[in-house]
Tab-separated table of C-alpha atoms (C1' of nucleotides) in Angstrom:
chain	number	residue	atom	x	y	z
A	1	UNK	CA	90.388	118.550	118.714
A	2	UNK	CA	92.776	118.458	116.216
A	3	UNK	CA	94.263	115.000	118.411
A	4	UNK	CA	91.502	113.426	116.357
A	5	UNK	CA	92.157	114.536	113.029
A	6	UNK	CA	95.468	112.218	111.799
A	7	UNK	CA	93.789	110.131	109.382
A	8	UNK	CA	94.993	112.373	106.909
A	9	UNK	CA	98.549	111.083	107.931
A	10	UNK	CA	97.514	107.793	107.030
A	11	UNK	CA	95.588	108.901	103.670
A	12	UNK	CA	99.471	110.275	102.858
A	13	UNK	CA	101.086	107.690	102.836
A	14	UNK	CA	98.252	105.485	100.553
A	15	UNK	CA	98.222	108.880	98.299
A	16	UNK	CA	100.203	108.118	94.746
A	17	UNK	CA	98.728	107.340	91.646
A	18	UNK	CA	100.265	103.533	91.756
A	19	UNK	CA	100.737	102.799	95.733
A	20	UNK	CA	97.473	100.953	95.493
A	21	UNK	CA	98.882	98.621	92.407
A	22	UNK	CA	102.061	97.832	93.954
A	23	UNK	CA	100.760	97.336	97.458
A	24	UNK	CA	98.207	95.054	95.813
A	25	UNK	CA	101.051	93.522	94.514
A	26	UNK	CA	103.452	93.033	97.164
A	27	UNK	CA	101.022	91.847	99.623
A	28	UNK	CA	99.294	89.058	97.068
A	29	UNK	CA	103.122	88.085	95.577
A	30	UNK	CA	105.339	88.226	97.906
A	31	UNK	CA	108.627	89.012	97.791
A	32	UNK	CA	109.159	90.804	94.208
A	33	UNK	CA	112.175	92.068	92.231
A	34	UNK	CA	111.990	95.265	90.760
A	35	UNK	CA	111.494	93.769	87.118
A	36	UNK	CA	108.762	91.999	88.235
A	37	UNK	CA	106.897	95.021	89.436
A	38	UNK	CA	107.356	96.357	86.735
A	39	UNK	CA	106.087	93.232	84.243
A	40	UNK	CA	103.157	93.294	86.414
A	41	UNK	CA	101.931	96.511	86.058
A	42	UNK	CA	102.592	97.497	82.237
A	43	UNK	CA	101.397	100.763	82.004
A	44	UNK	CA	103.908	102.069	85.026
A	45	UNK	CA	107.569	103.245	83.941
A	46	UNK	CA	110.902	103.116	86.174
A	47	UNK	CA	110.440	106.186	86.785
A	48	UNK	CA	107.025	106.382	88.692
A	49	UNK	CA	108.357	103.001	90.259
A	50	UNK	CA	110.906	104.314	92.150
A	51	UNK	CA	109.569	106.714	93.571
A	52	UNK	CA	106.736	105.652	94.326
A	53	UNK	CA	108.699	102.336	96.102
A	54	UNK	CA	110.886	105.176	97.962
A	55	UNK	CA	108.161	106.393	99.450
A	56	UNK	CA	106.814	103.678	100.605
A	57	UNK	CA	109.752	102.724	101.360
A	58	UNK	CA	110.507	105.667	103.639
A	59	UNK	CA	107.410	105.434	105.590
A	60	UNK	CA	108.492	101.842	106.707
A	61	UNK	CA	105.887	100.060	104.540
A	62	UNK	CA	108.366	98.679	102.196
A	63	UNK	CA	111.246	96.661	102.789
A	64	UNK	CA	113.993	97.333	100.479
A	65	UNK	CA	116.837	94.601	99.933
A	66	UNK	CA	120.065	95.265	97.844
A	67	UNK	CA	121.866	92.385	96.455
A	68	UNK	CA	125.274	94.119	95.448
A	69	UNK	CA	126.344	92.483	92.534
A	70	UNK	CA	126.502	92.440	88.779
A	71	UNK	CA	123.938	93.155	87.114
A	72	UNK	CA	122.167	94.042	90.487
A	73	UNK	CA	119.001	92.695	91.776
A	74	UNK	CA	116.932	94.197	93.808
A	75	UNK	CA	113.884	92.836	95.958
A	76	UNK	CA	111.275	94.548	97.187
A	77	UNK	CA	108.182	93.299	100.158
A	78	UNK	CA	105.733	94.244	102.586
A	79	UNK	CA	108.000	95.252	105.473
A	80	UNK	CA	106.443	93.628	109.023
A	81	UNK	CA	105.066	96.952	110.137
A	82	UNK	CA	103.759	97.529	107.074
A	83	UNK	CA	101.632	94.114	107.085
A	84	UNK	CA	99.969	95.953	110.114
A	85	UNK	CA	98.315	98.105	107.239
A	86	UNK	CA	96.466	95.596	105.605
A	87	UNK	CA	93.941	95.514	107.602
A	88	UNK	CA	93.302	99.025	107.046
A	89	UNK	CA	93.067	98.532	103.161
A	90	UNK	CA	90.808	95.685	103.726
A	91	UNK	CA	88.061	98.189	105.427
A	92	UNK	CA	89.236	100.638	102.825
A	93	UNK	CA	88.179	97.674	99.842
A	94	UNK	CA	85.268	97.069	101.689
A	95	UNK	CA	84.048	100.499	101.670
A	96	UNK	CA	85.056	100.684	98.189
A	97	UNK	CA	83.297	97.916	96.934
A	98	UNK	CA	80.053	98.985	98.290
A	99	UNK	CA	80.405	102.377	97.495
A	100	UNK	CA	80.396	101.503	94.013
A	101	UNK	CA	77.230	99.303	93.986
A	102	UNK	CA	75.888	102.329	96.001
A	103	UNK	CA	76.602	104.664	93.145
A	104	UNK	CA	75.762	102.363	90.524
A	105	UNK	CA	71.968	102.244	92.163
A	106	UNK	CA	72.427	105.821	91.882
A	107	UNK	CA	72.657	106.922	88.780
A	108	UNK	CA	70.252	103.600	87.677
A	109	UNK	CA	67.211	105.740	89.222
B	1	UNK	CA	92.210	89.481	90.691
B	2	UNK	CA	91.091	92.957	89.757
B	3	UNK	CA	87.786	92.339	92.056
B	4	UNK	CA	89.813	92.544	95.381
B	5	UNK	CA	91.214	96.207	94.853
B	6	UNK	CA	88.627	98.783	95.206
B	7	UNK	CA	90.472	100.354	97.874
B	8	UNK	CA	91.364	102.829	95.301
B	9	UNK	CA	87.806	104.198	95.044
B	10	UNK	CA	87.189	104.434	98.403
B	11	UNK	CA	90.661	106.480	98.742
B	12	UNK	CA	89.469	108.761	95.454
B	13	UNK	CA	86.615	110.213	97.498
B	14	UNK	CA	88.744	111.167	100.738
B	15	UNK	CA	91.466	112.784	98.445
B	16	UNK	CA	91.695	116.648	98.512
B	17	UNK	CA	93.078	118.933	100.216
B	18	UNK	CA	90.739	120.172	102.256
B	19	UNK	CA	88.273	116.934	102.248
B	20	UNK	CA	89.287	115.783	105.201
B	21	UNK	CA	89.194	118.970	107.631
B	22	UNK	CA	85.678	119.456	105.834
B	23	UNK	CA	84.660	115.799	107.156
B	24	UNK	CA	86.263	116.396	110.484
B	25	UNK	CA	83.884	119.503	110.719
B	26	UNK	CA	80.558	118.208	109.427
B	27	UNK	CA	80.906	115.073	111.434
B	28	UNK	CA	81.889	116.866	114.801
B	29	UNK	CA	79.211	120.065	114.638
B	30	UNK	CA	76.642	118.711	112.166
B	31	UNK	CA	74.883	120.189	110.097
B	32	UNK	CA	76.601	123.677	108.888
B	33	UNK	CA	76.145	126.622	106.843
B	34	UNK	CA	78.625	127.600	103.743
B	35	UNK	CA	80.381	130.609	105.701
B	36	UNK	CA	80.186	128.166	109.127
B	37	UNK	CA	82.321	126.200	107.567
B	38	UNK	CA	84.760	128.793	106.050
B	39	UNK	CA	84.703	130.381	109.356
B	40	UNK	CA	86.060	127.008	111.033
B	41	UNK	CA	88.712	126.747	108.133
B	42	UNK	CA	90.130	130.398	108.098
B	43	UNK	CA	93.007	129.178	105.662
B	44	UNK	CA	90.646	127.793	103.203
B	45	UNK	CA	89.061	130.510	100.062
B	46	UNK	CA	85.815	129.769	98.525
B	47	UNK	CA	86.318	128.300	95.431
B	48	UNK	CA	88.408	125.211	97.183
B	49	UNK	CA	85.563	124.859	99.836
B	50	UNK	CA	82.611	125.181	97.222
B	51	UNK	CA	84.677	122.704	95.250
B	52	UNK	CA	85.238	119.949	97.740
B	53	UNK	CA	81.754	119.995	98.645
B	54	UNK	CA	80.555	119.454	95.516
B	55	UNK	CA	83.235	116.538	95.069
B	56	UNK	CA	81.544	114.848	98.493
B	57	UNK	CA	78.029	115.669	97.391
B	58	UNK	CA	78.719	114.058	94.113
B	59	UNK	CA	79.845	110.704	95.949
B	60	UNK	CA	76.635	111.100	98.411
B	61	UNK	CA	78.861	111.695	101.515
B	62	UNK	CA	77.388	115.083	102.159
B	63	UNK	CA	73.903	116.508	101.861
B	64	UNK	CA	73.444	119.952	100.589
B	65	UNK	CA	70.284	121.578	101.114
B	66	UNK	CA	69.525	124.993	99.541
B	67	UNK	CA	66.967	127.612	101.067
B	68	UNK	CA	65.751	129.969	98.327
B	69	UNK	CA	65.747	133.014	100.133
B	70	UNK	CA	67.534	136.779	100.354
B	71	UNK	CA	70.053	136.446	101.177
B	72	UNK	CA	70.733	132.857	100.250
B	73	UNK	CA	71.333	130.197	102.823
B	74	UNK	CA	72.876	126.884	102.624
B	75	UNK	CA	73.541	124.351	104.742
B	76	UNK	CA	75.684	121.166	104.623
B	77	UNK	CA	75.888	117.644	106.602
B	78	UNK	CA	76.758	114.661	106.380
B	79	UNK	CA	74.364	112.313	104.288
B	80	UNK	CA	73.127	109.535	105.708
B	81	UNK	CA	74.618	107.169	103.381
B	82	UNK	CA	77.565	109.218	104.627
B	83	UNK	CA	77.896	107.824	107.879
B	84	UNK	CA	78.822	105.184	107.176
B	85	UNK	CA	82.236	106.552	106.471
B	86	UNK	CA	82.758	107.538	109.661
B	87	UNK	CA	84.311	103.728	110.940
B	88	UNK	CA	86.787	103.499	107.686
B	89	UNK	CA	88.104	107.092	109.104
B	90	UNK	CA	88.229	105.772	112.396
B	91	UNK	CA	90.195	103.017	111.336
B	92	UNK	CA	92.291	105.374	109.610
B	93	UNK	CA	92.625	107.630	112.057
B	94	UNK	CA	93.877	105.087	114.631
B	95	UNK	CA	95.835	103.944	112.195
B	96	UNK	CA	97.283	107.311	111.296
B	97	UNK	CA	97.823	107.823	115.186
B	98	UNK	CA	99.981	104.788	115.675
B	99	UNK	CA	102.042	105.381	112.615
B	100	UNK	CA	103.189	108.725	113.216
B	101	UNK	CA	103.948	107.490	116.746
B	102	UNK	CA	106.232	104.547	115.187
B	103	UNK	CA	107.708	107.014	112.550
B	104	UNK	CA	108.531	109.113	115.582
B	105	UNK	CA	110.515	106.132	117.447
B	106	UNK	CA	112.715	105.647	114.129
B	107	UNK	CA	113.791	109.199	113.726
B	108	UNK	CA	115.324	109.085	117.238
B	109	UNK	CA	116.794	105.619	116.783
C	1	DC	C1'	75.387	135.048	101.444
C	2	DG	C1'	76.990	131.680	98.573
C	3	DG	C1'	78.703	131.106	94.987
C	4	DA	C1'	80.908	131.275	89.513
C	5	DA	C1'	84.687	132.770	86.411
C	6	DT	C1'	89.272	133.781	85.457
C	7	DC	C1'	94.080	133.527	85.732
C	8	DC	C1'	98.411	132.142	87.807
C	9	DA	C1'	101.554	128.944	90.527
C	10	DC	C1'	102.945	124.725	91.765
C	11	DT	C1'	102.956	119.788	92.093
C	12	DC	C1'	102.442	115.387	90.162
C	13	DT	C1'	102.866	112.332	86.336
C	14	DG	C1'	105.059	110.663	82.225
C	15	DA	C1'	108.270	110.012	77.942
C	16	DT	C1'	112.824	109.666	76.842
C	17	DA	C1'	117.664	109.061	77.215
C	18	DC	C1'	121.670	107.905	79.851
C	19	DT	C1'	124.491	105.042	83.567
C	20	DG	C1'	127.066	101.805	87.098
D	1	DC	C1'	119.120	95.091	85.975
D	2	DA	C1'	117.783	98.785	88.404
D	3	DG	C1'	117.923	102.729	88.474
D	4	DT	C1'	118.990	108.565	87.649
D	5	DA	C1'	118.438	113.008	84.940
D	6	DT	C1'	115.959	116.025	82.279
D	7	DC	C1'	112.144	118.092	80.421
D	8	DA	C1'	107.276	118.613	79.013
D	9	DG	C1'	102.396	118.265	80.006
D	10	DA	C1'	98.429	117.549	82.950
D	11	DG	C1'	96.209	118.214	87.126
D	12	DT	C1'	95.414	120.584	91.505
D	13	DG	C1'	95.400	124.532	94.509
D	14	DG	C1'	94.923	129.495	95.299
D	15	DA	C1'	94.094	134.827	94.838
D	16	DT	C1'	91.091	137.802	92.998
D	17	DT	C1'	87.031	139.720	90.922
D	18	DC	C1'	82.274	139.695	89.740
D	19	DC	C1'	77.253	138.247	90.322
D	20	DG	C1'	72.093	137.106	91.744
DNA sequence: CGGAATCCACTCTGATACTG
DNA sequence: CAGTATCAGAGTGGATTCCG
């Protein structure tokens, strides 16, 4: 039974306050330097950034690509395997979307 | 812009600890009463169970349905509107599947 | 039986300052 | 430019006790 319970495994990895942002992101921009994440999404700091990038990053979703010189630059994009997961937003948005009208209709009545 | 990423509402609802093993439950046996359910989750306490059950009854996924009786008796299940769920988590289930398999490839690489 | 209330622990997020 | 380090605060999870 528990062979069918790994969607939580996939719910980790989307699970971060700004993963949803900078996926958003990636996938609509392209390729993106670190800056530019970071002009794009105002209320983040470097901080959150990172780490949030590393994990994303370590779970093969993000490609990471050093260019080693001064000052560095750094560009970040949707790794190949990790376009296989927008699909899997896109039924996520979906949902979302609906759910909302659903619980707007709600709390009309 | 802003229309196209809802996916973060739809992910609000299935985040929680427990949420998911709760789903798994409901959706497998049906309908089920409070100390079924703690029964089938031996590592969760009450207050965490009562709580995410109130978070998926807020958001309509599950139905809650009191009988005013001694001693008290209540039973949960999935909402109708709650089924619908049920193809996003497959999705993200098979999904989750495949990804642990491909994380499992790069750690013997 | 099915909670509610309380209190503690830990994790996650964030503001700030410093660095190669 | 693209981070790291440190520390403080908020949020989440958990053990326990009490209640109708």
């Amino acid at each position: 039974m528990e062979k069918y319970c790994k969607f939580e495994s996939a719910l980790d990895i989307l699970i971060g306050k700004w993963k949803p942002v900078i996926l958003l992101q990636l996938i609509t921009n392209g390729t993106m330097r670190f800056g530019e994440l970071q002009k794009s999404i105002p209320e983040i700091n470097k901080k959150m950034l990172t780490q949030q990038l590393r994990e994303l990053e370590y779970n093969d979703i993000v490609h990471r690509e050093v260019y080693h010189q001064i000052p560095p630059k750094v560009e970040y994009s949707i790794s190949e395997y990790g376009r296989g997961l927008s699909s899997v937003l896109q039924v996520l948005n979906d949902w979302g979307v609906s759910h909302i009208e659903h619980m707007k209709g709600r709390n009309e009545a």
